[in-house]
Short mmCIF file of C-alpha atoms in Angstrom, two decimals:
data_model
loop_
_atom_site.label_atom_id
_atom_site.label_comp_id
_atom_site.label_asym_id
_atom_site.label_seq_id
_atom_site.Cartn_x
_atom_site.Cartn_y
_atom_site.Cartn_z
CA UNK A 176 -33.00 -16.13 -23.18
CA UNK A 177 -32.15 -13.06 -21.09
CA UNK A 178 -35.12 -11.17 -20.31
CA UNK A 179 -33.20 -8.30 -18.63
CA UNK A 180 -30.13 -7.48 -18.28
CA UNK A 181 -27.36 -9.61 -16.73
CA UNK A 182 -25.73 -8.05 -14.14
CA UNK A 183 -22.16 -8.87 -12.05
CA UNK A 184 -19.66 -8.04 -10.36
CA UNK A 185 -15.79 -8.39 -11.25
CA UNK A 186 -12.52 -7.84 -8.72
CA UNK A 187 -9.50 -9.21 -7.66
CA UNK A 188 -6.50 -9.18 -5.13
CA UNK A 189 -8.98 -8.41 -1.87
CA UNK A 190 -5.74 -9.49 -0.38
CA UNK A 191 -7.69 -9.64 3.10
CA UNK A 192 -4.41 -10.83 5.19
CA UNK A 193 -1.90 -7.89 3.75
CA UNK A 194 -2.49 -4.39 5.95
CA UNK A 195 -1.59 -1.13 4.23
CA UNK A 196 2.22 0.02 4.26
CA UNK A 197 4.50 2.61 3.07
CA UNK A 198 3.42 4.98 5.30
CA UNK A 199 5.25 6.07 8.50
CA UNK A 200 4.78 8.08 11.68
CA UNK A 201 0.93 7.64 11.22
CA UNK A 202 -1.27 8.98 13.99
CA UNK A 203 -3.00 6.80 16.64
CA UNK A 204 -6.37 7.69 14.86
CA UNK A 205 -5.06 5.73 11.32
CA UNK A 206 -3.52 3.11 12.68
CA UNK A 207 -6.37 0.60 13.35
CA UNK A 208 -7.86 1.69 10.24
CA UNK A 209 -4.21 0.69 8.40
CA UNK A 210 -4.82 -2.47 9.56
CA UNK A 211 -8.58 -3.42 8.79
CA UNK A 212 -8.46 -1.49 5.66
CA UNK A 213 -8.79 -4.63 3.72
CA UNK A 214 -11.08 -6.39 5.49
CA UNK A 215 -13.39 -2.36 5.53
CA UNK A 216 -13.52 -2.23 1.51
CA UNK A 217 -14.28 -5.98 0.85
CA UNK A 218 -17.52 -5.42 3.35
CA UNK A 219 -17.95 -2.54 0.79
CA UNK A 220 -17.70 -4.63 -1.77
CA UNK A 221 -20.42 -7.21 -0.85
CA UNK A 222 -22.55 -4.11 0.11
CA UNK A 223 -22.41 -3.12 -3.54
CA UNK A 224 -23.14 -6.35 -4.36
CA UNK A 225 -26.28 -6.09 -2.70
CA UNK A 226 -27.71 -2.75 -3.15
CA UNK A 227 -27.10 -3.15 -6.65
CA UNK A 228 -29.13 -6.51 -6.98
CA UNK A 229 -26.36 -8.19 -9.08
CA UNK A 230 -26.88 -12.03 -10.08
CA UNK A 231 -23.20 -12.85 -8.86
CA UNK A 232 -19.68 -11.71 -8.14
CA UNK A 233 -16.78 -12.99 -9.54
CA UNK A 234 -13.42 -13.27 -7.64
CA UNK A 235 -10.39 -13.53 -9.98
CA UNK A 236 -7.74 -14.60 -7.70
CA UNK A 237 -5.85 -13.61 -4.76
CA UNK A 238 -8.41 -13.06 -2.02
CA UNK A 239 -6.91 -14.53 0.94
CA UNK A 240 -3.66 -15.82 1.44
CA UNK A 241 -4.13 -18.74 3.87
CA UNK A 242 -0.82 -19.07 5.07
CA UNK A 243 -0.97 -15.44 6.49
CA UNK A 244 -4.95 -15.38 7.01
CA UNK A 245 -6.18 -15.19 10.87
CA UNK A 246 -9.41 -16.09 11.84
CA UNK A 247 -11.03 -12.51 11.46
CA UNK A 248 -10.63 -12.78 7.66
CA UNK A 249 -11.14 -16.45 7.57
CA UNK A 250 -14.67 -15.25 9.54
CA UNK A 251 -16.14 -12.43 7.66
CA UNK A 252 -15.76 -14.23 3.67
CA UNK A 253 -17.88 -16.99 5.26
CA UNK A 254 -20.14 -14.44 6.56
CA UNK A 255 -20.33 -12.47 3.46
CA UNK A 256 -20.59 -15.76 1.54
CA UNK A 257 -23.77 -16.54 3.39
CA UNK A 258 -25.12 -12.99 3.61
CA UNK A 259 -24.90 -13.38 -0.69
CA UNK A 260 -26.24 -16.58 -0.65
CA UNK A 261 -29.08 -15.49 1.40
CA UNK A 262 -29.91 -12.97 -1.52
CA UNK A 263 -29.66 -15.32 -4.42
CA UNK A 264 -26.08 -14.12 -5.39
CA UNK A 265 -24.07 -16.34 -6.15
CA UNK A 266 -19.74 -16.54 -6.31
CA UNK A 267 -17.32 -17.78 -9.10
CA UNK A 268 -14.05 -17.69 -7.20
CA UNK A 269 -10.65 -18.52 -9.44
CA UNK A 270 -8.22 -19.00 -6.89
CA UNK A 271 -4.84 -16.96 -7.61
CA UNK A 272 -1.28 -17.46 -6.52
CA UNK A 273 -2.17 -17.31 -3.10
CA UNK A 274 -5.81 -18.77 -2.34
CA UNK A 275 -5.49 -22.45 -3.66
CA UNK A 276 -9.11 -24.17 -3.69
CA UNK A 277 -7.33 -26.97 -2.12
CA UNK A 278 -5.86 -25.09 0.85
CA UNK A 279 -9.61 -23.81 2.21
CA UNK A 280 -10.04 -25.58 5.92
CA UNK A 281 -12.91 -28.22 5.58
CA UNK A 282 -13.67 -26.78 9.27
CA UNK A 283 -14.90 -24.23 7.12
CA UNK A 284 -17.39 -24.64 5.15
CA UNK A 285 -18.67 -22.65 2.45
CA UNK A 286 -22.30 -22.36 0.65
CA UNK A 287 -23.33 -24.39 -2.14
CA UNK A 288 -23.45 -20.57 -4.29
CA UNK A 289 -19.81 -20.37 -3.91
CA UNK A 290 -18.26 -22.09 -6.62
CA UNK A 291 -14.53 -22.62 -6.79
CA UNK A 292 -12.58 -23.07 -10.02
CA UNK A 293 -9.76 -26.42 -10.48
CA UNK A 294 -6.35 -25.61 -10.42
CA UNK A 295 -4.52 -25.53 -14.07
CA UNK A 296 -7.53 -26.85 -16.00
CA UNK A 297 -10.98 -25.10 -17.49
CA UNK A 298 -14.33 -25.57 -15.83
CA UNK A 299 -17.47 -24.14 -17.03
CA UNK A 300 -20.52 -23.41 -14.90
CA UNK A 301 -24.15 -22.64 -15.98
CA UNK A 302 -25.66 -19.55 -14.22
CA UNK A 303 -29.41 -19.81 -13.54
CA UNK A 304 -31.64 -16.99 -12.03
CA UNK A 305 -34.10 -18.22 -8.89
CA UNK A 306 -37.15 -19.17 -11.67
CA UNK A 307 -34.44 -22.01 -13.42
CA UNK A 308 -33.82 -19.68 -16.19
CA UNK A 309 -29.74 -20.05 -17.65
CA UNK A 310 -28.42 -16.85 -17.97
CA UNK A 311 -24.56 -16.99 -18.18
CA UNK A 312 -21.83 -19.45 -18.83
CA UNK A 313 -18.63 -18.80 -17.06
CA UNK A 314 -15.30 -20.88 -17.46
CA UNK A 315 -12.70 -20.16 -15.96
CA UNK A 316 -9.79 -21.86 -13.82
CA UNK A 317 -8.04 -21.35 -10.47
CA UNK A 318 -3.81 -20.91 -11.08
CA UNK A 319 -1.80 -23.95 -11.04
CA UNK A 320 1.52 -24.51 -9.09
CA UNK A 321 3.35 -24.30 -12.29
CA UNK A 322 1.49 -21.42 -13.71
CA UNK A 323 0.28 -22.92 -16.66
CA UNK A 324 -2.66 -20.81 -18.29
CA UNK A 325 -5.17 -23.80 -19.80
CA UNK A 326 -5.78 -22.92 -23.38
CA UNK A 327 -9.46 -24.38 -23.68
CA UNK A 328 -11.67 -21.50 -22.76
CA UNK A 329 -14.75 -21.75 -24.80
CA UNK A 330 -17.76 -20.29 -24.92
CA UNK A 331 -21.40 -21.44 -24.22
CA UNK A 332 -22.59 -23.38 -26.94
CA UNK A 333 -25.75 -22.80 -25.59
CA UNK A 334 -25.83 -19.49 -26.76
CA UNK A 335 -25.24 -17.92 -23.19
CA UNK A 336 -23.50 -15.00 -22.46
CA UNK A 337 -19.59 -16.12 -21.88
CA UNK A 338 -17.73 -14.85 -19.13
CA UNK A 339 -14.01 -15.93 -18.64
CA UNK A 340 -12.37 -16.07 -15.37
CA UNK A 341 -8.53 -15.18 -15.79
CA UNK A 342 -6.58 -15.11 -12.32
CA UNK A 343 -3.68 -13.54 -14.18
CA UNK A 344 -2.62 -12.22 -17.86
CA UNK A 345 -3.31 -14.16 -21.50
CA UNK A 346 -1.62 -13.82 -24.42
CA UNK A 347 -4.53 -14.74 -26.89
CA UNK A 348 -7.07 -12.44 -27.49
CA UNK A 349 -10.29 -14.57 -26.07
CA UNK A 350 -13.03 -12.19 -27.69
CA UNK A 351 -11.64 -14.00 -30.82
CA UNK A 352 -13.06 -16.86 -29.51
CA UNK A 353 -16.81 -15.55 -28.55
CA UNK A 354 -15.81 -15.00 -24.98
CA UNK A 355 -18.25 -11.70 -24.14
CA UNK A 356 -15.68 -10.78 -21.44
CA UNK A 357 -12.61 -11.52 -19.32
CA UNK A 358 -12.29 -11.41 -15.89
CA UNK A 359 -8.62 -10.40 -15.43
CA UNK A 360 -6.94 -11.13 -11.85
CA UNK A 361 -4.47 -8.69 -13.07
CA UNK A 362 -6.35 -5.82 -14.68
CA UNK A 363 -9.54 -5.44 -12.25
CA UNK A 364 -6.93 -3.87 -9.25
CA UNK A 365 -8.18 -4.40 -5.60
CA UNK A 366 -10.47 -2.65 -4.24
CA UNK A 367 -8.28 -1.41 -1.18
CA UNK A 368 -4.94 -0.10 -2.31
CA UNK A 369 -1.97 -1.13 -0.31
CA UNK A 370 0.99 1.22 -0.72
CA UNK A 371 1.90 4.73 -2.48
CA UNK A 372 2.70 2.55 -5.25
CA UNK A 373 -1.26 1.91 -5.91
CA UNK A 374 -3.11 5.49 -5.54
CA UNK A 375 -6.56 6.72 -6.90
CA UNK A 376 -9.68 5.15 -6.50
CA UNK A 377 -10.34 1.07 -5.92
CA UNK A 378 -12.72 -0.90 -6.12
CA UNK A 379 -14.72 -3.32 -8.37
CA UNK A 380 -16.68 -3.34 -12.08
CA UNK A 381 -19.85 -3.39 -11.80
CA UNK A 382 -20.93 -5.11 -15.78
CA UNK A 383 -23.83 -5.60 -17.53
CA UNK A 384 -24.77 -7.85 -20.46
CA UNK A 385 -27.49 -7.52 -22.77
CA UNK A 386 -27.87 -9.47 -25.60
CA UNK A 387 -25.92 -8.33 -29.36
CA UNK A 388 -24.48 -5.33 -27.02
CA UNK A 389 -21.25 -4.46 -25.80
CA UNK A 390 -20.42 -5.69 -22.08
CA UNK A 391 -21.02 -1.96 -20.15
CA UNK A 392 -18.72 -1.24 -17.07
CA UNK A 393 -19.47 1.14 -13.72
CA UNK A 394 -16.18 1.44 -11.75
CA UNK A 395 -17.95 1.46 -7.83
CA UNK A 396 -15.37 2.39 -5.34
CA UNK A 397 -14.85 0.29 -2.47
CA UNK A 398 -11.58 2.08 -0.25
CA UNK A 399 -11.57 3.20 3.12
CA UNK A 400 -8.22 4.62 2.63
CA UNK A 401 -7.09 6.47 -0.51
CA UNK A 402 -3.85 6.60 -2.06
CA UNK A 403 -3.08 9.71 -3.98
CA UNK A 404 0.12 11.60 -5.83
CA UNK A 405 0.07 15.21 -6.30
CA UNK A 406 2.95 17.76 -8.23
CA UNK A 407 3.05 21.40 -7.94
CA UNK A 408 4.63 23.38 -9.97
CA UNK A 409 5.93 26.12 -7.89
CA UNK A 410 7.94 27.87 -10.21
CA UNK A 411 11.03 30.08 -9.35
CA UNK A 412 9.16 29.94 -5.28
CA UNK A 413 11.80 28.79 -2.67
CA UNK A 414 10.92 30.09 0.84
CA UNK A 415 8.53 28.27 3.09
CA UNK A 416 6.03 30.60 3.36
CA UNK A 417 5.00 30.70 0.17
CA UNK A 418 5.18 27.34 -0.80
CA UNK A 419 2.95 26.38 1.97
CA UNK A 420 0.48 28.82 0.23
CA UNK A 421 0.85 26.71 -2.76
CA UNK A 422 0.07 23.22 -0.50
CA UNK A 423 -2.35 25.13 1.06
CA UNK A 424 -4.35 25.29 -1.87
CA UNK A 425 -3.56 22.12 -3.25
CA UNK A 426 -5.13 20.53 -0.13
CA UNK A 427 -8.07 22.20 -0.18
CA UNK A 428 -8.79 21.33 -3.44
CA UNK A 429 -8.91 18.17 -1.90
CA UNK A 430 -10.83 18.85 0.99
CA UNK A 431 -13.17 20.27 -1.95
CA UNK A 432 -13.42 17.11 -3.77
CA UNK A 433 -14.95 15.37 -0.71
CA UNK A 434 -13.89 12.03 -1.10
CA UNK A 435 -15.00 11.23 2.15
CA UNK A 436 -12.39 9.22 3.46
CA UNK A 437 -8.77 9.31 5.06
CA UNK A 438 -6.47 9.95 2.09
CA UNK A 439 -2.21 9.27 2.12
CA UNK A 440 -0.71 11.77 0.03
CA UNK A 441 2.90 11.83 -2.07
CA UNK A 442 3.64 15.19 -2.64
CA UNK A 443 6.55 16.17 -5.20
CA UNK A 444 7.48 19.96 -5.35
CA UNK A 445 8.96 21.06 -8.86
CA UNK A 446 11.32 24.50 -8.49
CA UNK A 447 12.59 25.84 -11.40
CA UNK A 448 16.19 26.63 -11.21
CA UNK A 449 18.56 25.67 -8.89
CA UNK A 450 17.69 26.05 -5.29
CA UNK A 451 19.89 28.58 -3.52
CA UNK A 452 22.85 27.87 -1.64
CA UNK A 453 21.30 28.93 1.37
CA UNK A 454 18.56 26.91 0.86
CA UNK A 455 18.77 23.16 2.33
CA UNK A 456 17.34 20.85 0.20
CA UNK A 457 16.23 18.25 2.85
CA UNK A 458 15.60 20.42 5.90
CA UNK A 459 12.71 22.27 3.59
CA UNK A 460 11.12 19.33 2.55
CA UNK A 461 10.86 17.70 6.10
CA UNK A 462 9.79 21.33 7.50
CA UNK A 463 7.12 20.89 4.90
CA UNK A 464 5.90 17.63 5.53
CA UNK A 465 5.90 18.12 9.67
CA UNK A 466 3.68 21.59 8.74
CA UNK A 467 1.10 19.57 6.40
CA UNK A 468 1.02 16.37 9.10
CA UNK A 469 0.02 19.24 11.63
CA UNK A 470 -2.17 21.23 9.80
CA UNK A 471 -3.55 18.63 7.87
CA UNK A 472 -3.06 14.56 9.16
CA UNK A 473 -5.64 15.67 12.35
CA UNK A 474 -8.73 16.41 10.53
CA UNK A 475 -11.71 14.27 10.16
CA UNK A 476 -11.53 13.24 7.51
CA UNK A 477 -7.42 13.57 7.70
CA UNK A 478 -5.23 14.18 4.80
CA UNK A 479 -2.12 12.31 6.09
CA UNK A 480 1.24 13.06 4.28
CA UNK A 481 3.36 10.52 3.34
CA UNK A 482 6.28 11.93 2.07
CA UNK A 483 7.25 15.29 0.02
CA UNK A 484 9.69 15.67 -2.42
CA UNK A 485 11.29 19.04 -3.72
CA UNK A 486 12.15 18.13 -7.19
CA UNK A 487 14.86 21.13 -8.56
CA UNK A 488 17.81 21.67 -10.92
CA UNK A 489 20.95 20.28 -9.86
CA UNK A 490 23.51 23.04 -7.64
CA UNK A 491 26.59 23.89 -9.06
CA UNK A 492 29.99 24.46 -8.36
CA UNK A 493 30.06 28.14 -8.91
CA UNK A 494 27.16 28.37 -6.29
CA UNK A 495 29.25 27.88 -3.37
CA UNK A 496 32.67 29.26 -2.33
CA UNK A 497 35.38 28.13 -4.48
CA UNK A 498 37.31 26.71 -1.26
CA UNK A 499 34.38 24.68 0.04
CA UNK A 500 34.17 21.29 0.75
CA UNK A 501 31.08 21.32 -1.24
CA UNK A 502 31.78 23.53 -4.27
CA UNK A 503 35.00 20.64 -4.92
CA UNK A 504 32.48 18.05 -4.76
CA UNK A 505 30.08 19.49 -7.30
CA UNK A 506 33.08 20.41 -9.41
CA UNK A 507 33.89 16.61 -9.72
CA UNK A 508 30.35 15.59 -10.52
CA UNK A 509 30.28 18.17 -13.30
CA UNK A 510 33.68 16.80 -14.70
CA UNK A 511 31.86 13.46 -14.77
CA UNK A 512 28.77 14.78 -15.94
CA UNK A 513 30.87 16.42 -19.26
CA UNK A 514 32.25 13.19 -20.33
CA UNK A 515 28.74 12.13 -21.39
CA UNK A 516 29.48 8.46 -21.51
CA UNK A 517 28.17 6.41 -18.29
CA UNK A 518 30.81 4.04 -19.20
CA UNK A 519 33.28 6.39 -19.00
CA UNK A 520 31.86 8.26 -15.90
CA UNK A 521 31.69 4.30 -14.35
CA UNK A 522 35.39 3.61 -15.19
CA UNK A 523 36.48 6.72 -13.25
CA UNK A 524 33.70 6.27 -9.77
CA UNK A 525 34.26 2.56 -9.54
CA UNK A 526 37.44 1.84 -8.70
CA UNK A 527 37.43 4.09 -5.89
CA UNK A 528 33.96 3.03 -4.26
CA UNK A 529 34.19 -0.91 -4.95
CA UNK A 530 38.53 -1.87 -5.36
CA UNK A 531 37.20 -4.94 -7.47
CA UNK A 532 35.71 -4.69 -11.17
CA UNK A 533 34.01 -7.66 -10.17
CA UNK A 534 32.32 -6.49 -6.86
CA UNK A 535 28.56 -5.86 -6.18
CA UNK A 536 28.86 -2.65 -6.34
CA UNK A 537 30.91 -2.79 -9.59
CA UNK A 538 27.35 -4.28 -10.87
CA UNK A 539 25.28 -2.02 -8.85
CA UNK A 540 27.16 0.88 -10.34
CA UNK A 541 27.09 0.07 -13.86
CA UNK A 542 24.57 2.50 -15.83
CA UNK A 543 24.54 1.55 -19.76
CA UNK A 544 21.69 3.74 -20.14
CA UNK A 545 23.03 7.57 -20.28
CA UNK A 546 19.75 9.36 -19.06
CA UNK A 547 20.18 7.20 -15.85
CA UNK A 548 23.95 8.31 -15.53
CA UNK A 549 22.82 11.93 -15.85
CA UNK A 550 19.98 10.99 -13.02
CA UNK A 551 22.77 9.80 -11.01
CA UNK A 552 24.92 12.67 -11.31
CA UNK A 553 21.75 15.14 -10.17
CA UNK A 554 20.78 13.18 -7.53
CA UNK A 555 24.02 13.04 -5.91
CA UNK A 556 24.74 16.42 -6.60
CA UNK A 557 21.23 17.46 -4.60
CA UNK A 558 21.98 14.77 -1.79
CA UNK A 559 25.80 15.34 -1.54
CA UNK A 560 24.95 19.07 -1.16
CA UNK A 561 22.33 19.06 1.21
CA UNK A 562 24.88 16.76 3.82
CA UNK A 563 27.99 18.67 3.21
CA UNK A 564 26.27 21.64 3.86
CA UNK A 565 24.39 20.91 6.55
CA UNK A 566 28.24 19.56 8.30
CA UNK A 567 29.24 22.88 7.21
CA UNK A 568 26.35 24.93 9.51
CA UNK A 569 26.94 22.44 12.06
CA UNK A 570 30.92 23.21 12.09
#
């Protein structure tokens, strides 16, 4: 019997060998941090761990890729390992895709609390606290070469509560099956993100079990680095000045929000209405990004800009001159933009661009979806207008 609550933590995909990326130009100051990021949060991680007295973590897959790993990750998850065995905590480690049981050096190795799951088949260990007491069956299994997902996950029949170890998805619904929770690989995130595909905060669950109650989950962030998108709405604005008023504000509202660490931001810049002619596209969104880098990407802590994006309606012909290079181009688009078909806007582009209706690009090229063909009439319409303008100035 529990006697107070049972208490772990769940994560996935530390991913200790794989630096951050998707961001370039980045300042002396970041750079180091870019590339012990990982190994930063998972010390966070095993902090929390810690401080919050937990009775064990459990690792659903894709910790360290061994193949890529040097000896500075290798180092500190034996470290941390021993530190948590030191306080009674014990590991349940499914190996993923990339961390094979099998493939951990035997030069290495690791404390009787760490307990590693088979590859493609179910095994079920008892956790007991320090006075002998069992408080927690957990089953789980490590991934298998072929990615077969072993069907027999059961739960105690000792009356324990069952945690399942999943280093990926499932198809059958396991609380069905008395499972009191599932340790996805795929669902718990990382607790570093890696890219600008994987913003907002990361970390681990912290869950507790009591017995005839829910499971109850604490999201406890464990980033040194955080990812983050942001969208203004700017309205009819164009110029520069004001719209650096408007990512003014929008930065110190995250200044405000004192998240207390470096933070990579997307920006995206809606205008309504069609940006004027004398208006380049491109050149305002990279004067943009080089003012926030300046004003911004040196602070401690920095807000470094990724990328910005000025998000508006399409130009059109009548905008321009009617004997510009550019106002014929954006007369063409709009004649293939009125025939509403993508399969009749392909049969027109293709033969030009590729000569063969069996080319790559005849298969890159062909949309079957008609709110993509419209996407790719406005985004060459921006991009076309933004070069053959800017030949034009420089003519």
């Amino acid at each position: 019997m529990v006697d107070r609550p049972l208490r772990f933590l769940h994560t996935s995909d530390l991913r200790l060998d794989s630096p951050l990326e998707g961001a370039s130009q980045v300042p002396a100051a970041l750079r180091e941090l870019f590339r012990d990021a990982p190994l930063l949060a998972a010390r966070r991680l095993f902090d929390h761990a810690v401080a919050q007295r937990v009775d064990f973590i459990v690792l659903a897959g894709n910790v360290i890729d061994l193949s890529r790993a040097g000896p500075s990750e290798l180092a500190l998850l034996v470290e941390q390992f021993q530190r948590l065995a030191a306080e009674g905590i014990a590991v349940y480690w499914a190996g993923g895709a990339t961390d094979s049981p099998e493939a951990w050096p035997t030069s290495l190795p690791l404390p009787p609390s760490v307990k590693r799951y088979p590859r493609g088949r179910c095994e079920s260990f008892t956790h007991c606290r320090a006075d002998g007491g069992a408080i927690a069956s957990i089953i789980g299994y490590s991934t298998s070469a072929e990615g077969r997902i072993p069907l027999d996950i059961r739960p105690s029949t000792a009356g324990l509560p069952s945690i399942a170890v999943v280093p990926g998805e499932v198809d059958t619904d396991l609380s069905t099956r008395g499972i009191d929770y599932v340790a996805l690989g795929s669902r718990s995130g990382s607790p570093q993100g890696r890219s600008p595909g994987e913003p907002g905060l990361h970390g681990a669950a912290l869950v507790e079990i009591e017995v005839g109650q829910p499971p109850r989950m604490t999201p406890l962030d464990c980033d040194v680095v955080r990812w983050c998108d942001l969208e203004i709405n700017a309205g009819a604005h164009t110029g520069r000045e004001p719209l650096e008023r408007l990512l003014a504000e929008h930065a110190q509202r995250l200044v405000d929000a004192g998240p207390g660490r470096p933070l990579l931001a997307s920006w995206r810049i809606a205008i309504q209405g069609p940006v004027p002619a004398t208006v380049h596209r491109s050149r305002l969104a990279a004067d943009l990004l080089a003012w926030l880098r300046a004003e911004y990407g040196q602070r401690v802590p920095p807000i470094w800009s990724v990328s910005l994006v000025i998000d508006t309606a399409a130009p059109r012909s009548t905008d321009f001159r009617s004997d510009s290079v550019v106002s014929h181009y954006l007369g063409e688009l709009e004649r293939l933009a009125a025939l509403g078909s993508p399969s009749a806007g392909a049969a027109l582009v293709l033969p030009i661009v590729s000569g063969s209706p069996t080319g790559e690009l005849h298969r890159f090229l062909s949309i079957a979806d008609p709110p993509a063909w419209d996407d790719v009439v406005r985004e060459a319409a921006l991009l076309g207008t933004d070069l053959l303008t800017a030949e034009e100035d420089a003519g």
